[in-house]
Amino acid sequence: MISFLEKIGRYALLMQKVFTKPQKWSVFLRQYLSEISKLGVNSIWIVIIISFFIGAVIVVQIKLNIDSPFMPRYTVGYVSREILILEFSSTIMCLILAGKVGSNIASEIGTMQVTEQIDALEIMGVNSANYIILPKVIALMSFVPVLVVLSMFFGVIGGFVVCILGQVMPADTFQYGLQFYFKEFYVWYAIIKTIIFAFIMSSVASFYGYSARGGSLDVGKASTDSVVMSSILILIADLLLTQLMMS
């Protein structure tokens, strides 16, 4: 318990150092664009592939499990849309990104820490936490919502493809279900959640990487710990946000 509280204190102190005014805005902007490319744009392909096939599987599974004369056929499209928007594209996709992007951040910063590059920045009078971590946090918070919208879109495309090629159900019936009783708020709810999830995965991964000491084995452990803790915190935040925003 004491160790856990100590970690929370060190995390809060690190975030205090991170969220200060950058010493040079031109350097920050260059770092920010670089992080968007490295952490966000490079994740587009995995988001598209996973969303496409999960969208297709969701449609097949729902069609098989609610194939009843008492249920209208468009229910498949309606339920698929709700699953994709409310949970898969926001929460599950962020859990996947926490594994890919979070481990990348933790290992990169951890390597800088154990090779004393961060100490060199501090000696030169640079706020290393602000210089290294802030662009990563802001880049993920601004780009992960784009990935989530892409996930929603390609999940729906996967559903259409399996309806047309797999002849699971008529595509126009699936489309009607997608449009039936649509609430725009659900999309904004998903985007708000992902901004918070992006902050969690980037800041927690940065904390574990920044706190790494020792050698390469310690960097690997920090990377693993960051993914585990980020995933747990994302699930807890998902429960709390759902209670606050959907009740």
PDB file of C-alpha atoms in Angstrom, residues 27-184:
ATOM      1  CA  VAL A  27      10.836  22.777 -30.761  1.00  0.00           C
ATOM      2  CA  PHE A  28       7.617  21.597 -29.092  1.00  0.00           C
ATOM      3  CA  LEU A  29       5.669  21.843 -32.371  1.00  0.00           C
ATOM      4  CA  ARG A  30       8.337  19.883 -34.236  1.00  0.00           C
ATOM      5  CA  GLN A  31       8.317  17.195 -31.534  1.00  0.00           C
ATOM      6  CA  TYR A  32       4.506  17.151 -31.517  1.00  0.00           C
ATOM      7  CA  LEU A  33       4.258  16.534 -35.275  1.00  0.00           C
ATOM      8  CA  SER A  34       6.946  13.860 -35.047  1.00  0.00           C
ATOM      9  CA  GLU A  35       5.051  12.050 -32.270  1.00  0.00           C
ATOM     10  CA  ILE A  36       1.777  12.192 -34.218  1.00  0.00           C
ATOM     11  CA  SER A  37       3.532  10.508 -37.133  1.00  0.00           C
ATOM     12  CA  LYS A  38       5.348   7.938 -34.995  1.00  0.00           C
ATOM     13  CA  LEU A  39       2.629   7.049 -32.488  1.00  0.00           C
ATOM     14  CA  GLY A  40      -0.581   7.904 -34.334  1.00  0.00           C
ATOM     15  CA  VAL A  41      -0.172   7.618 -38.097  1.00  0.00           C
ATOM     16  CA  ASN A  42       1.857   4.401 -37.790  1.00  0.00           C
ATOM     17  CA  SER A  43      -1.046   2.847 -35.841  1.00  0.00           C
ATOM     18  CA  ILE A  44      -3.646   3.468 -38.560  1.00  0.00           C
ATOM     19  CA  TRP A  45      -3.063   0.158 -40.350  1.00  0.00           C
ATOM     20  CA  ILE A  46      -3.578  -2.010 -37.260  1.00  0.00           C
ATOM     21  CA  VAL A  47      -6.740  -0.053 -36.322  1.00  0.00           C
ATOM     22  CA  ILE A  48      -8.190  -0.530 -39.828  1.00  0.00           C
ATOM     23  CA  ILE A  49      -7.411  -4.252 -40.014  1.00  0.00           C
ATOM     24  CA  ILE A  50      -8.715  -5.101 -36.532  1.00  0.00           C
ATOM     25  CA  SER A  51     -11.843  -2.944 -36.874  1.00  0.00           C
ATOM     26  CA  PHE A  52     -12.739  -4.353 -40.295  1.00  0.00           C
ATOM     27  CA  PHE A  53     -12.619  -7.982 -39.213  1.00  0.00           C
ATOM     28  CA  ILE A  54     -14.161  -7.415 -35.760  1.00  0.00           C
ATOM     29  CA  GLY A  55     -17.022  -5.502 -37.408  1.00  0.00           C
ATOM     30  CA  ALA A  56     -17.596  -8.450 -39.736  1.00  0.00           C
ATOM     31  CA  VAL A  57     -17.446 -10.990 -36.875  1.00  0.00           C
ATOM     32  CA  ILE A  58     -19.870  -8.952 -34.737  1.00  0.00           C
ATOM     33  CA  VAL A  59     -22.465  -8.966 -37.529  1.00  0.00           C
ATOM     34  CA  VAL A  60     -22.121 -12.738 -38.103  1.00  0.00           C
ATOM     35  CA  GLN A  61     -22.304 -13.513 -34.369  1.00  0.00           C
ATOM     36  CA  ILE A  62     -25.338 -11.296 -33.749  1.00  0.00           C
ATOM     37  CA  LYS A  63     -27.153 -12.689 -36.807  1.00  0.00           C
ATOM     38  CA  LEU A  64     -26.583 -16.256 -35.586  1.00  0.00           C
ATOM     39  CA  ASN A  65     -27.615 -15.553 -31.983  1.00  0.00           C
ATOM     40  CA  ILE A  66     -30.752 -13.449 -32.498  1.00  0.00           C
ATOM     41  CA  ASP A  67     -32.136 -15.227 -35.549  1.00  0.00           C
ATOM     42  CA  SER A  68     -35.710 -15.317 -34.284  1.00  0.00           C
ATOM     43  CA  PRO A  69     -39.100 -14.561 -35.876  1.00  0.00           C
ATOM     44  CA  PHE A  70     -39.856 -12.332 -32.869  1.00  0.00           C
ATOM     45  CA  MET A  71     -36.873 -10.032 -33.603  1.00  0.00           C
ATOM     46  CA  PRO A  72     -36.900  -7.662 -36.604  1.00  0.00           C
ATOM     47  CA  ARG A  73     -34.065  -8.370 -39.055  1.00  0.00           C
ATOM     48  CA  TYR A  74     -32.673  -4.839 -38.808  1.00  0.00           C
ATOM     49  CA  THR A  75     -31.801  -5.509 -35.134  1.00  0.00           C
ATOM     50  CA  VAL A  76     -28.457  -6.915 -36.350  1.00  0.00           C
ATOM     51  CA  GLY A  77     -27.406  -3.531 -37.747  1.00  0.00           C
ATOM     52  CA  TYR A  78     -28.729  -1.660 -34.720  1.00  0.00           C
ATOM     53  CA  VAL A  79     -26.914  -3.826 -32.156  1.00  0.00           C
ATOM     54  CA  SER A  80     -23.707  -3.911 -34.229  1.00  0.00           C
ATOM     55  CA  ARG A  81     -23.681  -0.106 -34.362  1.00  0.00           C
ATOM     56  CA  GLU A  82     -24.164   0.219 -30.607  1.00  0.00           C
ATOM     57  CA  ILE A  83     -21.367  -2.272 -29.861  1.00  0.00           C
ATOM     58  CA  LEU A  84     -18.929  -0.592 -32.245  1.00  0.00           C
ATOM     59  CA  ILE A  85     -19.588   2.974 -31.073  1.00  0.00           C
ATOM     60  CA  LEU A  86     -20.082   2.484 -27.347  1.00  0.00           C
ATOM     61  CA  GLU A  87     -17.401  -0.067 -26.487  1.00  0.00           C
ATOM     62  CA  PHE A  88     -15.303  -1.659 -29.214  1.00  0.00           C
ATOM     63  CA  SER A  89     -14.004   1.371 -31.122  1.00  0.00           C
ATOM     64  CA  SER A  90     -13.495   3.424 -27.964  1.00  0.00           C
ATOM     65  CA  THR A  91     -12.503   1.090 -25.124  1.00  0.00           C
ATOM     66  CA  ILE A  92     -11.243  -2.123 -26.755  1.00  0.00           C
ATOM     67  CA  MET A  93      -9.301  -0.239 -29.424  1.00  0.00           C
ATOM     68  CA  CYS A  94      -7.637   1.903 -26.749  1.00  0.00           C
ATOM     69  CA  LEU A  95      -6.642  -1.255 -24.865  1.00  0.00           C
ATOM     70  CA  ILE A  96      -5.001  -2.530 -28.051  1.00  0.00           C
ATOM     71  CA  LEU A  97      -3.254   0.825 -28.560  1.00  0.00           C
ATOM     72  CA  ALA A  98      -2.085   0.771 -24.935  1.00  0.00           C
ATOM     73  CA  GLY A  99      -0.190  -2.407 -25.790  1.00  0.00           C
ATOM     74  CA  LYS A 100       1.287  -1.086 -29.025  1.00  0.00           C
ATOM     75  CA  VAL A 101       1.834   2.613 -28.308  1.00  0.00           C
ATOM     76  CA  GLY A 102       2.258   2.405 -24.517  1.00  0.00           C
ATOM     77  CA  SER A 103       5.040  -0.162 -24.687  1.00  0.00           C
ATOM     78  CA  ASN A 104       6.740   1.933 -27.379  1.00  0.00           C
ATOM     79  CA  ILE A 105       6.680   5.059 -25.192  1.00  0.00           C
ATOM     80  CA  ALA A 106       7.837   3.270 -22.045  1.00  0.00           C
ATOM     81  CA  SER A 107      10.717   1.476 -23.774  1.00  0.00           C
ATOM     82  CA  GLU A 108      11.859   4.641 -25.595  1.00  0.00           C
ATOM     83  CA  ILE A 109      11.900   6.824 -22.464  1.00  0.00           C
ATOM     84  CA  GLY A 110      13.278   3.959 -20.348  1.00  0.00           C
ATOM     85  CA  THR A 111      16.177   3.522 -22.775  1.00  0.00           C
ATOM     86  CA  MET A 112      16.878   7.257 -22.600  1.00  0.00           C
ATOM     87  CA  GLN A 113      16.851   7.037 -18.813  1.00  0.00           C
ATOM     88  CA  VAL A 114      19.226   4.076 -18.423  1.00  0.00           C
ATOM     89  CA  THR A 115      21.631   5.460 -21.061  1.00  0.00           C
ATOM     90  CA  GLU A 116      21.727   8.776 -19.106  1.00  0.00           C
ATOM     91  CA  GLN A 117      20.375  10.871 -21.979  1.00  0.00           C
ATOM     92  CA  ILE A 118      17.769  12.365 -19.632  1.00  0.00           C
ATOM     93  CA  ASP A 119      20.501  13.252 -17.112  1.00  0.00           C
ATOM     94  CA  ALA A 120      22.360  15.034 -19.917  1.00  0.00           C
ATOM     95  CA  LEU A 121      19.252  17.104 -20.716  1.00  0.00           C
ATOM     96  CA  GLU A 122      18.884  18.072 -17.034  1.00  0.00           C
ATOM     97  CA  ILE A 123      22.544  19.120 -16.861  1.00  0.00           C
ATOM     98  CA  MET A 124      21.968  21.397 -19.882  1.00  0.00           C
ATOM     99  CA  GLY A 125      19.112  23.068 -17.999  1.00  0.00           C
ATOM    100  CA  VAL A 126      16.309  21.475 -20.040  1.00  0.00           C
ATOM    101  CA  ASN A 127      13.107  20.348 -18.339  1.00  0.00           C
ATOM    102  CA  SER A 128      13.435  16.769 -19.600  1.00  0.00           C
ATOM    103  CA  ALA A 129       9.925  15.707 -18.544  1.00  0.00           C
ATOM    104  CA  ASN A 130       8.347  18.594 -20.430  1.00  0.00           C
ATOM    105  CA  TYR A 131      10.628  18.193 -23.460  1.00  0.00           C
ATOM    106  CA  ILE A 132      10.152  14.427 -23.856  1.00  0.00           C
ATOM    107  CA  ILE A 133       6.726  13.585 -22.424  1.00  0.00           C
ATOM    108  CA  LEU A 134       4.454  16.572 -23.193  1.00  0.00           C
ATOM    109  CA  PRO A 135       4.576  16.169 -27.020  1.00  0.00           C
ATOM    110  CA  LYS A 136       3.709  12.470 -26.664  1.00  0.00           C
ATOM    111  CA  VAL A 137       0.745  13.140 -24.371  1.00  0.00           C
ATOM    112  CA  ILE A 138      -0.690  15.965 -26.487  1.00  0.00           C
ATOM    113  CA  ALA A 139      -0.094  14.042 -29.735  1.00  0.00           C
ATOM    114  CA  LEU A 140      -1.981  10.981 -28.503  1.00  0.00           C
ATOM    115  CA  MET A 141      -4.821  13.012 -26.979  1.00  0.00           C
ATOM    116  CA  SER A 142      -5.353  14.803 -30.297  1.00  0.00           C
ATOM    117  CA  PHE A 143      -4.897  11.824 -32.664  1.00  0.00           C
ATOM    118  CA  VAL A 144      -6.451   8.825 -30.870  1.00  0.00           C
ATOM    119  CA  PRO A 145      -9.980  10.226 -31.450  1.00  0.00           C
ATOM    120  CA  VAL A 146      -9.162  10.187 -35.184  1.00  0.00           C
ATOM    121  CA  LEU A 147      -8.181   6.521 -34.888  1.00  0.00           C
ATOM    122  CA  VAL A 148     -11.417   5.771 -33.043  1.00  0.00           C
ATOM    123  CA  VAL A 149     -13.558   7.405 -35.743  1.00  0.00           C
ATOM    124  CA  LEU A 150     -11.637   5.370 -38.337  1.00  0.00           C
ATOM    125  CA  SER A 151     -12.320   2.262 -36.262  1.00  0.00           C
ATOM    126  CA  MET A 152     -16.058   2.970 -36.240  1.00  0.00           C
ATOM    127  CA  PHE A 153     -16.083   3.548 -40.005  1.00  0.00           C
ATOM    128  CA  PHE A 154     -14.139   0.427 -40.943  1.00  0.00           C
ATOM    129  CA  GLY A 155     -16.093  -1.677 -38.447  1.00  0.00           C
ATOM    130  CA  VAL A 156     -19.270  -0.707 -40.285  1.00  0.00           C
ATOM    131  CA  ILE A 157     -17.567  -1.385 -43.641  1.00  0.00           C
ATOM    132  CA  GLY A 158     -16.612  -4.868 -42.388  1.00  0.00           C
ATOM    133  CA  GLY A 159     -20.274  -5.457 -41.519  1.00  0.00           C
ATOM    134  CA  PHE A 160     -21.390  -4.394 -44.994  1.00  0.00           C
ATOM    135  CA  VAL A 161     -18.789  -6.589 -46.678  1.00  0.00           C
ATOM    136  CA  VAL A 162     -19.838  -9.707 -44.757  1.00  0.00           C
ATOM    137  CA  CYS A 163     -23.488  -8.947 -45.556  1.00  0.00           C
ATOM    138  CA  ILE A 164     -22.786  -8.638 -49.282  1.00  0.00           C
ATOM    139  CA  LEU A 165     -20.094 -11.279 -49.828  1.00  0.00           C
ATOM    140  CA  GLY A 166     -21.125 -13.690 -47.065  1.00  0.00           C
ATOM    141  CA  GLN A 167     -24.844 -13.175 -47.745  1.00  0.00           C
ATOM    142  CA  VAL A 168     -25.498 -13.062 -43.997  1.00  0.00           C
ATOM    143  CA  MET A 169     -28.422 -10.678 -44.523  1.00  0.00           C
ATOM    144  CA  PRO A 170     -29.573  -8.059 -47.062  1.00  0.00           C
ATOM    145  CA  ALA A 171     -27.294  -5.010 -47.027  1.00  0.00           C
ATOM    146  CA  ASP A 172     -30.236  -2.567 -47.143  1.00  0.00           C
ATOM    147  CA  THR A 173     -31.727  -4.174 -43.999  1.00  0.00           C
ATOM    148  CA  PHE A 174     -28.349  -3.878 -42.268  1.00  0.00           C
ATOM    149  CA  GLN A 175     -28.149  -0.231 -43.345  1.00  0.00           C
ATOM    150  CA  TYR A 176     -31.623   0.467 -41.961  1.00  0.00           C
ATOM    151  CA  GLY A 177     -30.555  -1.036 -38.629  1.00  0.00           C
ATOM    152  CA  LEU A 178     -27.471   1.209 -38.582  1.00  0.00           C
ATOM    153  CA  GLN A 179     -29.642   4.291 -39.021  1.00  0.00           C
ATOM    154  CA  PHE A 180     -32.460   3.203 -36.687  1.00  0.00           C
ATOM    155  CA  TYR A 181     -32.802   5.398 -33.563  1.00  0.00           C
ATOM    156  CA  PHE A 182     -29.285   6.805 -33.964  1.00  0.00           C
ATOM    157  CA  LYS A 183     -28.067   9.071 -31.152  1.00  0.00           C
ATOM    158  CA  GLU A 184     -25.302  11.500 -32.107  1.00  0.00           C
TER     159      GLU A 184
END
